[in-house]
Amino acid sequence: MSSVLKIKDLSIDIKKKKSNVNVVKGINIEIGKKMKYGIVGESGSGKSLTSLAIMNLLPDALQISEGSITLRTENEKDLTKLNKRQMQSVRGNEISMIFQEPMTALDPLYTIEHQLLEVLRFHTNYSKKEMREMGLDMLGKVGISRPAEIFKSYPHQLSGGMRQRIMIAIALICKPKLLIADEPTRALDVTIQAQILDLMNELSETHDTSILMITHDLGVILETCERVAVMYAGQIVEESTVKDLFQNPTHPYTQGLLKSIKSLGNRRETLYSIPGNVPTPIQYQEMGCRFVTRCPFAMEKCKTQEPSMYAVGEGHTSKCWLHEEEGKDHE
Ligand code: SF4
């Protein structure tokens, strides 16, 4: 597969004086051209940290301890090796990101025009007139009527849906090869959510942009993505096409997640939730399988031995001892 982004064996640690604490471990992901790839997991699973690592925006207390993040656009580069200045020319230009909450991501002190055209000012040499035309055109593409009027507005004058459209316009105006969308519809109501997801799908087609969708919501994955990685406690536990994952989930955590969605649709059933709590990073270090305290199929060896990622089907892998026999070690 010709990929735009390849993450290999990525691990992230919390820096500590004595010894670092691992929070994200052994992430392997490959995103093809124009592919829509999802990472799904609950809060604290490491999905947002993975996306921040790609953008080189990890907080100071964290560091990449292992692995590579290869971006293939005009040339090929390992993002973990770039310095600050080199990374600034990648961000907003080759990779863009849409954050969860548009109100905090947009600067309340500047007009939409200023914020939208700032990316062009930084990355291109277009004239003022050309940039203005491109900005107005982009606002039209994200479904904003009266773009000239919106240009003069400040973020607080716009609705949540409008602000999220502006964020998408800012992210796409330089035609990036990869768009990372971290819970892009979390703060929006359901009808606006659907419009924003449709819009992202449409724009990724017309701009040849691959999308990495980060979400806790399997419904969003189903609607937008082709492949998916399920993350739990800082690791990918299952990876496959979206169709396979929904038809044949193999990891007990994924099975629990899907069961909780299905029970939502059946009023007679008691709402299912996976028992127990996600372990803390300090607890991970002592565990074999990180899901062991919540897994209905846990065996003795799960407590002390970490399972490999086993192939359970064509392009489908699962990190669980239950698949040791059927699947060969994929790592
Ligand atoms: Fe459950 Fe063991 Fe599989 Fe972990 S490795 S998911 S504890 S059966």
Coordinates of C-alpha atoms and ligand atoms in Angstrom, one line a residue:
M1 CA 0.0 0.0 0.0
S2 CA 1.3 3.5 -0.8
S3 CA 0.8 5.2 2.6
V4 CA 0.8 8.8 3.6
L5 CA 1.5 8.1 7.2
K6 CA 3.2 5.1 8.8
I7 CA 3.6 4.9 12.5
K8 CA 5.9 2.1 13.6
D9 CA 6.4 0.9 17.2
L10 CA 5.5 4.3 18.7
S11 CA 5.8 4.6 22.5
I12 CA 5.3 7.6 24.7
D13 CA 6.5 8.0 28.3
I14 CA 5.8 10.5 31.1
K15 CA 9.2 11.9 32.0
K16 CA 10.2 11.2 35.7
K17 CA 13.3 11.9 37.6
K18 CA 14.0 8.3 38.5
S19 CA 12.5 6.2 35.8
N20 CA 10.0 7.2 33.0
V21 CA 6.4 5.8 33.1
N22 CA 5.1 4.4 29.8
V23 CA 1.6 5.7 28.7
V24 CA 1.4 4.7 25.0
K25 CA 3.1 1.5 23.7
G26 CA 3.9 -0.2 20.4
I27 CA 1.5 1.8 18.1
N28 CA 1.6 0.5 14.5
I29 CA -0.7 2.3 12.0
E30 CA -0.5 2.8 8.2
I31 CA -2.8 5.3 6.5
G32 CA -3.1 5.1 2.7
K33 CA -3.7 8.0 0.3
K34 CA -7.2 9.4 0.6
M35 CA -8.0 6.8 3.3
K36 CA -10.2 7.6 6.3
Y37 CA -8.7 5.9 9.3
G38 CA -10.2 5.9 12.8
I39 CA -8.8 5.5 16.2
V40 CA -11.4 4.7 18.8
G41 CA -11.1 4.4 22.5
E42 CA -12.4 5.8 25.8
S43 CA -10.8 8.7 27.6
G44 CA -7.3 7.9 28.7
S45 CA -6.7 5.3 26.1
G46 CA -3.9 7.2 24.5
K47 CA -5.6 8.1 21.2
S48 CA -5.3 11.9 21.6
L49 CA -1.6 11.5 22.8
T50 CA -0.9 9.6 19.6
S51 CA -2.3 12.4 17.5
L52 CA -0.4 15.0 19.4
A53 CA 2.8 13.0 18.9
I54 CA 2.2 13.0 15.1
M55 CA 1.9 16.8 15.2
N56 CA 4.9 17.1 17.6
L57 CA 2.7 18.9 20.1
L58 CA 3.1 16.6 23.1
P59 CA 3.1 18.5 26.5
D60 CA 6.6 19.0 28.0
A61 CA 6.1 16.3 30.6
L62 CA 5.8 13.6 27.9
Q63 CA 8.3 12.3 25.3
I64 CA 8.4 9.8 22.4
S65 CA 10.6 7.1 23.8
E66 CA 10.6 4.7 20.8
G67 CA 9.4 4.4 17.2
S68 CA 9.1 6.4 14.1
I69 CA 6.3 8.5 12.4
T70 CA 7.0 8.5 8.6
L71 CA 5.1 11.1 6.5
R72 CA 5.2 10.5 2.8
T73 CA 4.1 13.6 0.8
E74 CA 6.5 15.2 -1.8
N75 CA 9.3 13.4 0.1
E76 CA 9.6 11.0 3.0
K77 CA 10.5 12.2 6.5
D78 CA 10.4 10.8 10.0
L79 CA 8.5 13.4 12.0
T80 CA 10.2 12.3 15.3
K81 CA 13.5 13.6 13.9
L82 CA 12.4 17.0 12.7
N83 CA 13.4 20.2 14.7
K84 CA 10.9 22.8 15.7
R85 CA 11.3 25.0 12.6
Q86 CA 11.1 22.0 10.2
M87 CA 7.9 20.8 12.0
Q88 CA 6.3 24.3 11.7
S89 CA 6.5 24.0 7.9
V90 CA 4.8 20.6 8.1
R91 CA 2.0 21.7 10.4
G92 CA -0.9 23.4 8.7
N93 CA 0.6 22.7 5.3
E94 CA 1.2 18.9 4.9
I95 CA -0.7 17.9 8.1
S96 CA -3.5 19.8 9.7
M97 CA -5.5 19.2 12.8
I98 CA -9.1 20.0 13.9
F99 CA -9.3 20.1 17.7
Q100 CA -12.3 19.0 19.9
E101 CA -13.5 22.4 21.0
P102 CA -13.6 25.1 18.3
M103 CA -14.2 27.9 20.9
T104 CA -10.9 27.3 22.6
A105 CA -9.0 26.5 19.4
L106 CA -10.0 29.8 17.7
D107 CA -8.5 33.1 19.1
P108 CA -11.3 35.3 20.5
L109 CA -9.3 38.5 19.8
Y110 CA -9.0 38.0 16.0
T111 CA -11.5 38.1 13.2
I112 CA -12.2 34.9 11.2
E113 CA -10.4 36.5 8.2
H114 CA -7.3 37.0 10.2
Q115 CA -7.3 33.5 11.5
L116 CA -8.2 31.8 8.2
L117 CA -5.6 33.7 6.2
E118 CA -2.8 33.3 8.8
V119 CA -2.1 29.8 7.5
L120 CA -1.7 31.1 4.0
R121 CA 0.5 34.0 5.1
F122 CA 2.8 31.5 6.9
H123 CA 3.0 28.8 4.2
T124 CA 2.6 30.6 0.9
N125 CA 3.6 33.6 -1.1
Y126 CA 0.2 34.6 -2.5
S127 CA -0.8 38.3 -2.7
K128 CA -3.3 39.7 -0.2
K129 CA -6.0 39.8 -2.9
E130 CA -5.4 36.1 -3.8
M131 CA -5.4 35.0 -0.2
R132 CA -8.7 36.8 0.4
E133 CA -10.2 35.2 -2.6
M134 CA -9.0 31.8 -1.5
G135 CA -10.4 32.4 2.0
L136 CA -13.8 33.4 0.8
D137 CA -13.9 30.4 -1.6
M138 CA -12.9 28.0 1.2
L139 CA -15.7 29.4 3.5
G140 CA -18.1 28.7 0.6
K141 CA -16.8 25.1 0.4
V142 CA -17.4 24.5 4.0
G143 CA -21.0 25.6 3.6
I144 CA -20.9 29.1 5.0
S145 CA -23.3 31.4 3.3
R146 CA -22.4 35.1 3.3
P147 CA -18.6 34.5 3.6
A148 CA -17.7 38.2 3.2
E149 CA -19.8 39.0 6.3
I150 CA -18.4 36.0 8.3
F151 CA -14.9 37.2 7.4
K152 CA -15.4 40.2 9.6
S153 CA -16.9 38.3 12.5
Y154 CA -15.2 37.2 15.8
P155 CA -15.6 33.6 17.0
H156 CA -18.0 34.5 19.8
Q157 CA -20.5 35.9 17.3
L158 CA -20.8 32.4 15.6
S159 CA -22.6 29.2 16.6
G160 CA -20.8 26.0 17.5
G161 CA -21.5 24.5 14.1
M162 CA -20.2 27.6 12.3
R163 CA -17.1 27.7 14.4
Q164 CA -16.4 24.0 13.6
R165 CA -16.8 24.7 9.9
I166 CA -14.3 27.6 10.3
M167 CA -11.9 25.1 11.9
I168 CA -12.3 22.8 9.0
A169 CA -11.7 25.6 6.5
I170 CA -8.5 26.6 8.4
A171 CA -7.3 23.0 8.4
L172 CA -7.9 22.5 4.7
I173 CA -7.0 25.8 3.1
C174 CA -3.4 24.7 2.4
K175 CA -4.7 21.4 1.0
P176 CA -2.9 19.1 3.5
K177 CA -2.2 15.5 2.6
L178 CA -3.4 14.4 6.1
L179 CA -6.1 15.8 8.3
I180 CA -6.2 14.8 12.0
A181 CA -9.7 15.3 13.4
D182 CA -9.7 14.9 17.2
E183 CA -13.4 14.4 18.3
P184 CA -14.4 17.1 15.8
T185 CA -18.1 16.7 16.5
R186 CA -18.0 16.3 20.3
A187 CA -19.3 19.7 21.2
L188 CA -22.0 19.7 18.5
D189 CA -25.6 18.6 18.5
V190 CA -26.6 15.5 16.5
T191 CA -27.9 17.1 13.4
I192 CA -24.9 19.5 13.1
Q193 CA -22.6 16.4 13.8
A194 CA -24.0 14.6 10.7
Q195 CA -23.5 17.7 8.5
I196 CA -19.9 18.2 9.7
L197 CA -19.0 14.5 9.1
D198 CA -20.5 14.6 5.6
L199 CA -18.6 17.8 4.9
M200 CA -15.3 16.3 6.0
N201 CA -15.9 13.2 3.8
E202 CA -16.8 15.3 0.8
L203 CA -13.8 17.6 1.2
S204 CA -11.3 14.8 1.7
E205 CA -12.5 13.4 -1.7
T206 CA -12.1 16.7 -3.5
H207 CA -8.8 17.7 -1.8
D208 CA -7.2 14.2 -1.9
T209 CA -6.8 14.4 1.8
S210 CA -6.4 11.3 4.1
I211 CA -8.2 11.6 7.4
L212 CA -7.2 10.3 10.8
M213 CA -10.4 10.4 12.9
I214 CA -9.9 10.3 16.7
T215 CA -13.1 9.5 18.6
H216 CA -14.7 7.7 21.5
D217 CA -17.8 7.1 19.3
L218 CA -18.0 3.9 17.3
G219 CA -20.9 5.5 15.4
V220 CA -18.7 8.2 14.0
I221 CA -16.2 5.5 12.9
L222 CA -18.9 3.6 11.2
E223 CA -20.1 6.7 9.3
T224 CA -16.7 8.0 8.2
C225 CA -13.9 5.5 8.2
E226 CA -12.6 2.5 6.2
R227 CA -10.1 1.1 8.7
V228 CA -10.0 1.4 12.5
A229 CA -7.7 0.8 15.4
V230 CA -9.3 0.2 18.8
M231 CA -7.1 1.6 21.7
Y232 CA -7.2 0.6 25.3
A233 CA -4.9 1.7 28.1
G234 CA -2.2 3.1 25.7
Q235 CA -2.2 0.2 23.2
I236 CA -3.9 -0.9 20.0
V237 CA -5.9 -4.0 20.9
E238 CA -7.6 -4.6 17.6
E239 CA -7.1 -3.4 14.0
S240 CA -9.1 -4.1 10.9
T241 CA -11.5 -2.7 8.3
V242 CA -14.5 -1.1 9.9
K243 CA -16.8 -3.7 8.3
D244 CA -14.8 -6.6 9.8
L245 CA -14.7 -4.9 13.2
F246 CA -18.5 -4.5 13.4
Q247 CA -19.2 -8.0 11.9
N248 CA -16.6 -10.0 13.7
P249 CA -15.1 -8.2 16.7
T250 CA -12.4 -10.5 18.2
H251 CA -10.9 -8.7 21.2
P252 CA -13.0 -8.9 24.4
Y253 CA -12.7 -5.1 24.8
T254 CA -14.1 -4.4 21.4
Q255 CA -16.8 -7.0 22.0
G256 CA -17.7 -5.1 25.2
L257 CA -17.8 -1.7 23.3
L258 CA -20.1 -3.1 20.6
K259 CA -22.3 -4.8 23.2
S260 CA -22.8 -1.4 24.9
I261 CA -23.9 0.2 21.7
K262 CA -26.3 -2.6 20.8
S263 CA -28.0 -2.5 24.2
L264 CA -28.6 1.2 23.7
G265 CA -31.0 0.3 20.9
N266 CA -33.0 -2.2 23.0
R267 CA -35.1 -0.6 25.6
R268 CA -35.9 -3.9 27.3
E269 CA -32.3 -4.8 28.0
T270 CA -30.4 -3.3 30.9
L271 CA -27.8 -0.9 29.5
Y272 CA -24.5 -2.8 29.2
S273 CA -21.3 -1.3 30.4
I274 CA -17.9 -3.0 30.7
P275 CA -17.3 -3.6 34.4
G276 CA -14.4 -2.1 36.3
N277 CA -12.2 0.9 35.5
V278 CA -9.3 1.6 33.1
P279 CA -6.0 1.0 34.9
T280 CA -3.6 3.9 35.5
P281 CA -0.2 4.1 33.8
I282 CA 1.5 3.1 37.0
Q283 CA -0.7 0.0 37.1
Y284 CA 0.0 -0.9 33.4
Q285 CA 3.6 -1.6 34.3
E286 CA 2.6 -4.5 36.5
M287 CA 0.1 -6.1 34.1
G288 CA 0.5 -8.7 31.4
C289 CA -2.6 -7.8 29.4
R290 CA -3.8 -4.3 30.3
F291 CA -7.5 -5.4 30.0
V292 CA -7.1 -8.3 32.5
T293 CA -9.0 -6.7 35.4
R294 CA -12.1 -6.2 33.2
C295 CA -12.0 -9.2 30.9
P296 CA -14.6 -12.0 31.2
F297 CA -12.2 -14.5 29.6
A298 CA -9.0 -13.7 31.6
M299 CA -6.7 -16.6 32.2
E300 CA -3.8 -16.9 34.6
K301 CA -1.1 -16.0 32.1
C302 CA -3.0 -12.8 31.1
K303 CA -2.0 -11.4 34.5
T304 CA 1.8 -11.6 33.9
Q305 CA 2.4 -12.1 30.2
E306 CA 1.6 -9.5 27.5
P307 CA -0.1 -11.0 24.5
S308 CA 1.2 -10.3 21.0
M309 CA -0.8 -8.8 18.1
Y310 CA -2.2 -12.0 16.3
A311 CA -3.5 -12.1 12.8
V312 CA -7.2 -13.3 13.1
G313 CA -8.2 -12.7 9.5
E314 CA -7.2 -10.9 6.3
G315 CA -5.9 -7.5 7.4
H316 CA -7.4 -8.1 10.9
T317 CA -5.3 -8.3 14.1
S318 CA -6.1 -8.8 17.8
K319 CA -3.9 -8.4 20.9
C320 CA -5.3 -11.3 22.9
W321 CA -4.1 -14.7 24.1
L322 CA -7.3 -16.2 23.0
H323 CA -6.1 -15.9 19.4
E324 CA -2.6 -17.4 20.0
E325 CA -3.5 -20.7 18.3
E326 CA -5.5 -19.5 15.3
G327 CA -3.3 -16.4 14.4
K328 CA 0.4 -16.2 13.9
D329 CA 2.3 -13.5 15.7
H330 CA 1.9 -10.4 13.7
E331 CA 4.5 -8.2 15.4
Ligands
SF4_1 FE1 -8.8 -11.1 28.1 FE2 -6.5 -12.4 28.4 FE3 -7.3 -11.7 26.0 FE4 -6.4 -9.9 27.7 S1 -5.3 -11.5 26.8 S2 -8.2 -9.7 26.5 S3 -7.2 -10.7 29.6 S4 -8.3 -13.1 27.3

